Amino acid sequence: MKIYTKGGDGGETTLLGGARVPKDDARVAAYGTVDELNAVIGAALAFDADGGALDDSAAALGVVQEDLFTIGARLAASNPARSIRVGSIPVLPSDRIDALEAWIDRLTDELPALEAFVLPGGSPVAAQLHVARTVCRRAERGVVALLEDQPDLGEAILPYLNRLSDLLFTLARYANRRAGREDMLWLPQRQRDDSS
């Protein structure tokens, strides 16, 4: 099987189920951003190849990557209800959101309390997780753009992405802490004080 099909050369792509849509369709943008998010998380894992900054969270992020493929398949299906019914795409279990919340709570218990906004950066792993967080927020906005026509996306997909962005933020802080880096805080008062 060849990797190229030439089917998209005219600016269209085929959804799961066979429907053809323009490549700038809101659905294509949404699942494309979810795919980008998956790749950015993969890059964070590559930065942490020895597992030192993420500890046991590295394996759990692999499960998140599986979830993102499930979400991408749901967004790419031209008739998702039928695809789920016949089993050609899986359903994202609602307990995955609970699992993300428990993970966030566990990590938060190990971190100092937040008293200001955190500037993205720090260790390479943490900086990459901040990039993942911002891509996740963009994926979330892409799903919101589909809600009017597909309100069922608000049941599990949208809450999952919302919680995932919180997890990625928390993981970035956690990675910095394990690397011995303090969170760089945004302190607007400091800027005013320094300029006088």
XYZ file of N, CA and C in Angstrom, residues 2-3 8-9 12 23 27 35 53 68 75 83 100 107 110 127 136 139 144 155-156 164 168 172 183 190 196:
81
model
N 0.629 2.163 -0.918
C 1.413 3.393 -0.977
C 0.898 4.386 0.055
N 1.814 5.189 0.606
C 1.440 6.187 1.605
C 0.712 7.354 0.953
N -6.033 13.988 -2.146
C -6.163 15.310 -1.540
C -5.537 16.420 -2.348
N -5.053 16.104 -3.531
C -4.354 17.105 -4.334
C -5.243 18.270 -4.738
N -9.343 18.545 -1.075
C -10.379 17.834 -0.320
C -9.767 16.615 0.348
N -10.392 20.500 2.822
C -9.387 20.341 3.878
C -9.434 21.449 4.924
N -14.370 20.448 10.810
C -14.139 19.115 11.370
C -12.693 18.671 11.121
N -4.581 15.716 16.329
C -3.406 14.980 15.853
C -2.129 15.729 16.202
N 11.898 13.188 34.398
C 11.080 14.353 34.740
C 9.618 13.984 34.928
N -6.484 10.284 22.485
C -6.519 11.301 21.434
C -6.786 10.675 20.066
N -14.013 12.572 15.599
C -14.149 13.823 14.857
C -14.067 13.598 13.354
N -20.759 4.761 13.028
C -19.420 4.176 13.194
C -19.242 3.574 14.575
N -8.336 11.605 34.647
C -7.512 12.810 34.499
C -7.592 13.671 35.751
N -0.880 14.935 41.435
C 0.283 15.769 41.142
C 0.242 17.088 41.914
N 1.680 17.340 45.315
C 3.136 17.367 45.417
C 3.731 18.729 45.035
N 8.736 22.802 29.177
C 8.427 23.744 28.093
C 7.606 23.055 27.012
N -3.642 21.932 23.078
C -4.856 21.316 23.613
C -5.981 22.343 23.695
N -7.307 22.786 20.281
C -8.153 21.647 19.924
C -9.527 21.784 20.566
N -15.409 23.111 20.082
C -16.503 24.042 20.385
C -17.147 24.537 19.091
N -20.515 15.968 25.551
C -20.733 14.988 26.621
C -19.431 14.444 27.192
N -18.480 14.084 26.352
C -17.215 13.519 26.841
C -16.008 14.166 26.186
N -7.722 17.766 30.070
C -6.373 17.431 29.612
C -5.481 18.662 29.609
N -1.935 18.924 31.516
C -0.660 19.276 30.876
C 0.011 20.443 31.591
N 3.558 20.087 33.510
C 4.689 20.989 33.249
C 5.279 21.477 34.569
N 8.901 27.346 39.284
C 8.005 27.973 38.315
C 8.377 29.443 38.193
N 5.948 43.447 39.919
C 7.403 43.444 39.870
C 7.878 44.275 38.689
N 10.727 51.693 37.905
C 10.790 53.004 38.568
C 12.121 53.293 39.185
